Amino acid sequence: MKGDDDFMRAALEEARAGLAEGGVPIGAVLVEEGRIIGRGRNRRVQEEDQLLHAEIDCLRRSRLTGGYFGTTIYSTMMPCYLCAGAAVQFGIKRVVAGEAESAPEAKGFLESHGIEVVDLNLDEPKELLAEFIRRYPGLWDEFLAEVSPDLF
């Protein structure tokens, strides 16, 4: 049976694909009963859509009906409040983040709504983000200003 590392590898594949497209390298997969039912990546840059975060893209590419109750979402970065709200709204029971240093704000929000949060504290998501920031100076700050204006 596949475990957290396997599913996080799939989320990292999405993040790498996003970086190759010139986008913010954050990826996500939605898992139900040991199988991936949705994949996504941050497409803010590619689609010029500030709401198209990796987790939202993943949910949009999952099944249309039946809800997501009892599922786990794997994201290369700790979800922001927008994506955390979607997890609460759709009954996702568990969030596994590749790293939480870059955007730690919503962890407490998720936990306060009964969602289990796991931080794998992996180096690769941090390295992908650092590469993005090196390639596209200023774009990460622009992204953060949209999701966390109090940081600026």
PDB file of C-alpha atoms in Angstrom:
ATOM      1  CA  MET A   1       0.000   0.000   0.000  1.00  0.00           C
ATOM      2  CA  LYS A   2       1.238   3.473  -0.865  1.00  0.00           C
ATOM      3  CA  GLY A   3       2.191   5.843   1.924  1.00  0.00           C
ATOM      4  CA  ASP A   4       2.771   9.535   2.535  1.00  0.00           C
ATOM      5  CA  ASP A   5       6.138   9.527   0.741  1.00  0.00           C
ATOM      6  CA  ASP A   6       4.638   8.051  -2.435  1.00  0.00           C
ATOM      7  CA  PHE A   7       1.820  10.575  -2.585  1.00  0.00           C
ATOM      8  CA  MET A   8       4.134  13.468  -1.776  1.00  0.00           C
ATOM      9  CA  ARG A   9       6.323  12.371  -4.696  1.00  0.00           C
ATOM     10  CA  ALA A  10       3.273  12.755  -6.936  1.00  0.00           C
ATOM     11  CA  ALA A  11       2.649  16.250  -5.539  1.00  0.00           C
ATOM     12  CA  LEU A  12       6.306  17.097  -6.153  1.00  0.00           C
ATOM     13  CA  GLU A  13       5.909  15.953  -9.788  1.00  0.00           C
ATOM     14  CA  GLU A  14       3.163  18.545 -10.135  1.00  0.00           C
ATOM     15  CA  ALA A  15       5.350  21.211  -8.516  1.00  0.00           C
ATOM     16  CA  ARG A  16       8.246  20.449 -10.878  1.00  0.00           C
ATOM     17  CA  ALA A  17       5.893  20.593 -13.870  1.00  0.00           C
ATOM     18  CA  GLY A  18       4.639  23.975 -12.676  1.00  0.00           C
ATOM     19  CA  LEU A  19       8.185  25.321 -12.390  1.00  0.00           C
ATOM     20  CA  ALA A  20       8.957  24.038 -15.904  1.00  0.00           C
ATOM     21  CA  GLU A  21       5.957  26.071 -17.121  1.00  0.00           C
ATOM     22  CA  GLY A  22       7.256  29.206 -15.396  1.00  0.00           C
ATOM     23  CA  GLY A  23       4.774  28.931 -12.537  1.00  0.00           C
ATOM     24  CA  VAL A  24       4.973  28.866  -8.759  1.00  0.00           C
ATOM     25  CA  PRO A  25       6.279  25.366  -7.920  1.00  0.00           C
ATOM     26  CA  ILE A  26       3.561  24.088  -5.617  1.00  0.00           C
ATOM     27  CA  GLY A  27       1.837  20.791  -6.346  1.00  0.00           C
ATOM     28  CA  ALA A  28      -0.988  18.816  -4.769  1.00  0.00           C
ATOM     29  CA  VAL A  29      -2.736  15.472  -5.031  1.00  0.00           C
ATOM     30  CA  LEU A  30      -5.989  14.331  -3.446  1.00  0.00           C
ATOM     31  CA  VAL A  31      -6.048  10.741  -2.162  1.00  0.00           C
ATOM     32  CA  GLU A  32      -8.983   8.533  -1.285  1.00  0.00           C
ATOM     33  CA  GLU A  33      -8.644   4.957  -0.063  1.00  0.00           C
ATOM     34  CA  GLY A  34      -5.037   4.709  -1.202  1.00  0.00           C
ATOM     35  CA  ARG A  35      -5.440   6.101  -4.716  1.00  0.00           C
ATOM     36  CA  ILE A  36      -5.025   9.515  -6.274  1.00  0.00           C
ATOM     37  CA  ILE A  37      -8.347  10.990  -7.393  1.00  0.00           C
ATOM     38  CA  GLY A  38      -7.055  14.452  -8.327  1.00  0.00           C
ATOM     39  CA  ARG A  39      -3.834  16.264  -9.232  1.00  0.00           C
ATOM     40  CA  GLY A  40      -3.052  19.943  -9.507  1.00  0.00           C
ATOM     41  CA  ARG A  41      -0.419  22.627  -9.410  1.00  0.00           C
ATOM     42  CA  ASN A  42      -0.345  26.320  -8.784  1.00  0.00           C
ATOM     43  CA  ARG A  43      -1.371  27.887 -12.098  1.00  0.00           C
ATOM     44  CA  ARG A  44      -1.545  31.503 -10.975  1.00  0.00           C
ATOM     45  CA  VAL A  45       1.118  32.599 -13.455  1.00  0.00           C
ATOM     46  CA  GLN A  46       0.186  30.282 -16.327  1.00  0.00           C
ATOM     47  CA  GLU A  47      -3.554  31.068 -16.232  1.00  0.00           C
ATOM     48  CA  GLU A  48      -3.271  34.627 -14.839  1.00  0.00           C
ATOM     49  CA  ASP A  49      -5.661  33.564 -12.077  1.00  0.00           C
ATOM     50  CA  GLN A  50      -4.795  34.492  -8.506  1.00  0.00           C
ATOM     51  CA  LEU A  51      -7.236  31.889  -7.136  1.00  0.00           C
ATOM     52  CA  LEU A  52      -5.747  28.933  -8.976  1.00  0.00           C
ATOM     53  CA  HIS A  53      -3.597  27.608  -6.145  1.00  0.00           C
ATOM     54  CA  ALA A  54      -2.336  24.024  -6.306  1.00  0.00           C
ATOM     55  CA  GLU A  55      -4.929  22.671  -3.898  1.00  0.00           C
ATOM     56  CA  ILE A  56      -7.795  24.456  -5.687  1.00  0.00           C
ATOM     57  CA  ASP A  57      -6.533  23.198  -9.059  1.00  0.00           C
ATOM     58  CA  CYS A  58      -6.349  19.700  -7.591  1.00  0.00           C
ATOM     59  CA  LEU A  59      -9.928  19.864  -6.299  1.00  0.00           C
ATOM     60  CA  ARG A  60     -11.149  21.193  -9.655  1.00  0.00           C
ATOM     61  CA  ARG A  61      -9.503  18.223 -11.379  1.00  0.00           C
ATOM     62  CA  SER A  62     -11.010  15.668  -8.985  1.00  0.00           C
ATOM     63  CA  ARG A  63     -14.394  14.078  -9.311  1.00  0.00           C
ATOM     64  CA  LEU A  64     -17.350  16.421  -9.539  1.00  0.00           C
ATOM     65  CA  THR A  65     -19.763  14.728  -7.143  1.00  0.00           C
ATOM     66  CA  GLY A  66     -19.615  12.760  -3.929  1.00  0.00           C
ATOM     67  CA  GLY A  67     -17.616  15.216  -1.861  1.00  0.00           C
ATOM     68  CA  TYR A  68     -14.163  14.609  -0.508  1.00  0.00           C
ATOM     69  CA  PHE A  69     -15.082  13.466   3.002  1.00  0.00           C
ATOM     70  CA  GLY A  70     -12.361  11.354   4.532  1.00  0.00           C
ATOM     71  CA  THR A  71      -9.750  12.162   1.876  1.00  0.00           C
ATOM     72  CA  THR A  72      -6.178  13.359   2.342  1.00  0.00           C
ATOM     73  CA  ILE A  73      -4.656  16.200   0.378  1.00  0.00           C
ATOM     74  CA  TYR A  74      -0.909  16.251  -0.145  1.00  0.00           C
ATOM     75  CA  SER A  75       0.574  19.647  -0.910  1.00  0.00           C
ATOM     76  CA  THR A  76       4.223  20.501  -1.329  1.00  0.00           C
ATOM     77  CA  MET A  77       3.639  23.576   0.844  1.00  0.00           C
ATOM     78  CA  MET A  78       1.374  24.170   3.847  1.00  0.00           C
ATOM     79  CA  PRO A  79      -1.947  25.404   2.420  1.00  0.00           C
ATOM     80  CA  CYS A  80      -2.852  29.070   2.729  1.00  0.00           C
ATOM     81  CA  TYR A  81      -6.164  30.192   4.252  1.00  0.00           C
ATOM     82  CA  LEU A  82      -7.967  29.946   0.889  1.00  0.00           C
ATOM     83  CA  CYS A  83      -6.941  26.332   0.427  1.00  0.00           C
ATOM     84  CA  ALA A  84      -7.392  25.503   4.112  1.00  0.00           C
ATOM     85  CA  GLY A  85     -10.944  26.837   3.855  1.00  0.00           C
ATOM     86  CA  ALA A  86     -11.567  24.574   0.876  1.00  0.00           C
ATOM     87  CA  ALA A  87     -10.285  21.602   2.889  1.00  0.00           C
ATOM     88  CA  VAL A  88     -12.718  22.443   5.685  1.00  0.00           C
ATOM     89  CA  GLN A  89     -15.594  23.095   3.268  1.00  0.00           C
ATOM     90  CA  PHE A  90     -15.191  19.795   1.438  1.00  0.00           C
ATOM     91  CA  GLY A  91     -14.560  17.565   4.461  1.00  0.00           C
ATOM     92  CA  ILE A  92     -10.942  16.676   3.804  1.00  0.00           C
ATOM     93  CA  LYS A  93      -9.769  14.896   6.963  1.00  0.00           C
ATOM     94  CA  ARG A  94      -6.004  15.144   6.599  1.00  0.00           C
ATOM     95  CA  VAL A  95      -3.486  17.558   5.105  1.00  0.00           C
ATOM     96  CA  VAL A  96       0.091  16.455   4.487  1.00  0.00           C
ATOM     97  CA  ALA A  97       2.479  19.295   3.675  1.00  0.00           C
ATOM     98  CA  GLY A  98       5.906  18.869   2.146  1.00  0.00           C
ATOM     99  CA  GLU A  99       7.044  21.872   4.144  1.00  0.00           C
ATOM    100  CA  ALA A 100       5.466  24.506   6.362  1.00  0.00           C
ATOM    101  CA  GLU A 101       8.199  27.142   6.730  1.00  0.00           C
ATOM    102  CA  SER A 102       7.206  29.167   3.668  1.00  0.00           C
ATOM    103  CA  ALA A 103       3.536  29.580   4.624  1.00  0.00           C
ATOM    104  CA  PRO A 104       2.771  28.380   8.168  1.00  0.00           C
ATOM    105  CA  GLU A 105      -0.253  30.591   8.854  1.00  0.00           C
ATOM    106  CA  ALA A 106      -3.169  28.206   8.232  1.00  0.00           C
ATOM    107  CA  LYS A 107      -1.949  25.157  10.182  1.00  0.00           C
ATOM    108  CA  GLY A 108      -3.786  26.214  13.349  1.00  0.00           C
ATOM    109  CA  PHE A 109      -6.917  27.010  11.349  1.00  0.00           C
ATOM    110  CA  LEU A 110      -6.947  23.513   9.849  1.00  0.00           C
ATOM    111  CA  GLU A 111      -6.380  21.865  13.220  1.00  0.00           C
ATOM    112  CA  SER A 112      -9.103  23.976  14.853  1.00  0.00           C
ATOM    113  CA  HIS A 113     -11.524  22.413  12.363  1.00  0.00           C
ATOM    114  CA  GLY A 114     -10.509  18.862  13.245  1.00  0.00           C
ATOM    115  CA  ILE A 115      -8.192  18.285  10.300  1.00  0.00           C
ATOM    116  CA  GLU A 116      -5.030  16.323  10.998  1.00  0.00           C
ATOM    117  CA  VAL A 117      -1.990  18.222   9.727  1.00  0.00           C
ATOM    118  CA  VAL A 118       1.343  16.552   8.997  1.00  0.00           C
ATOM    119  CA  ASP A 119       4.473  18.518   8.075  1.00  0.00           C
ATOM    120  CA  LEU A 120       7.033  16.280   6.369  1.00  0.00           C
ATOM    121  CA  ASN A 121       9.625  19.113   6.464  1.00  0.00           C
ATOM    122  CA  LEU A 122      11.224  18.059   3.184  1.00  0.00           C
ATOM    123  CA  ASP A 123      14.061  19.896   1.481  1.00  0.00           C
ATOM    124  CA  GLU A 124      12.856  19.522  -2.127  1.00  0.00           C
ATOM    125  CA  PRO A 125       9.801  21.812  -1.864  1.00  0.00           C
ATOM    126  CA  LYS A 126      12.016  24.492  -0.295  1.00  0.00           C
ATOM    127  CA  GLU A 127      14.616  24.024  -3.034  1.00  0.00           C
ATOM    128  CA  LEU A 128      11.978  24.286  -5.790  1.00  0.00           C
ATOM    129  CA  LEU A 129      10.662  27.496  -4.275  1.00  0.00           C
ATOM    130  CA  ALA A 130      14.183  28.918  -3.951  1.00  0.00           C
ATOM    131  CA  GLU A 131      14.797  28.078  -7.624  1.00  0.00           C
ATOM    132  CA  PHE A 132      11.564  29.847  -8.600  1.00  0.00           C
ATOM    133  CA  ILE A 133      12.546  32.936  -6.608  1.00  0.00           C
ATOM    134  CA  ARG A 134      15.996  32.943  -8.287  1.00  0.00           C
ATOM    135  CA  ARG A 135      14.457  32.640 -11.770  1.00  0.00           C
ATOM    136  CA  TYR A 136      11.648  35.132 -11.235  1.00  0.00           C
ATOM    137  CA  PRO A 137      12.740  37.762  -8.706  1.00  0.00           C
ATOM    138  CA  GLY A 138       9.809  39.675  -7.306  1.00  0.00           C
ATOM    139  CA  LEU A 139       7.092  37.311  -8.532  1.00  0.00           C
ATOM    140  CA  TRP A 140       7.044  35.370  -5.241  1.00  0.00           C
ATOM    141  CA  ASP A 141       6.647  38.653  -3.303  1.00  0.00           C
ATOM    142  CA  GLU A 142       3.759  39.557  -5.614  1.00  0.00           C
ATOM    143  CA  PHE A 143       2.178  36.167  -4.934  1.00  0.00           C
ATOM    144  CA  LEU A 144       2.615  36.520  -1.171  1.00  0.00           C
ATOM    145  CA  ALA A 145       1.137  40.016  -1.240  1.00  0.00           C
ATOM    146  CA  GLU A 146      -2.052  38.496  -2.680  1.00  0.00           C
ATOM    147  CA  VAL A 147      -2.378  35.788  -0.038  1.00  0.00           C
ATOM    148  CA  SER A 148      -0.724  37.415   3.007  1.00  0.00           C
ATOM    149  CA  PRO A 149      -0.770  41.210   2.693  1.00  0.00           C
ATOM    150  CA  ASP A 150       0.244  41.635   6.343  1.00  0.00           C
ATOM    151  CA  LEU A 151       3.706  40.330   5.414  1.00  0.00           C
ATOM    152  CA  PHE A 152       4.432  43.504   3.429  1.00  0.00           C
TER     153      PHE A 152
END
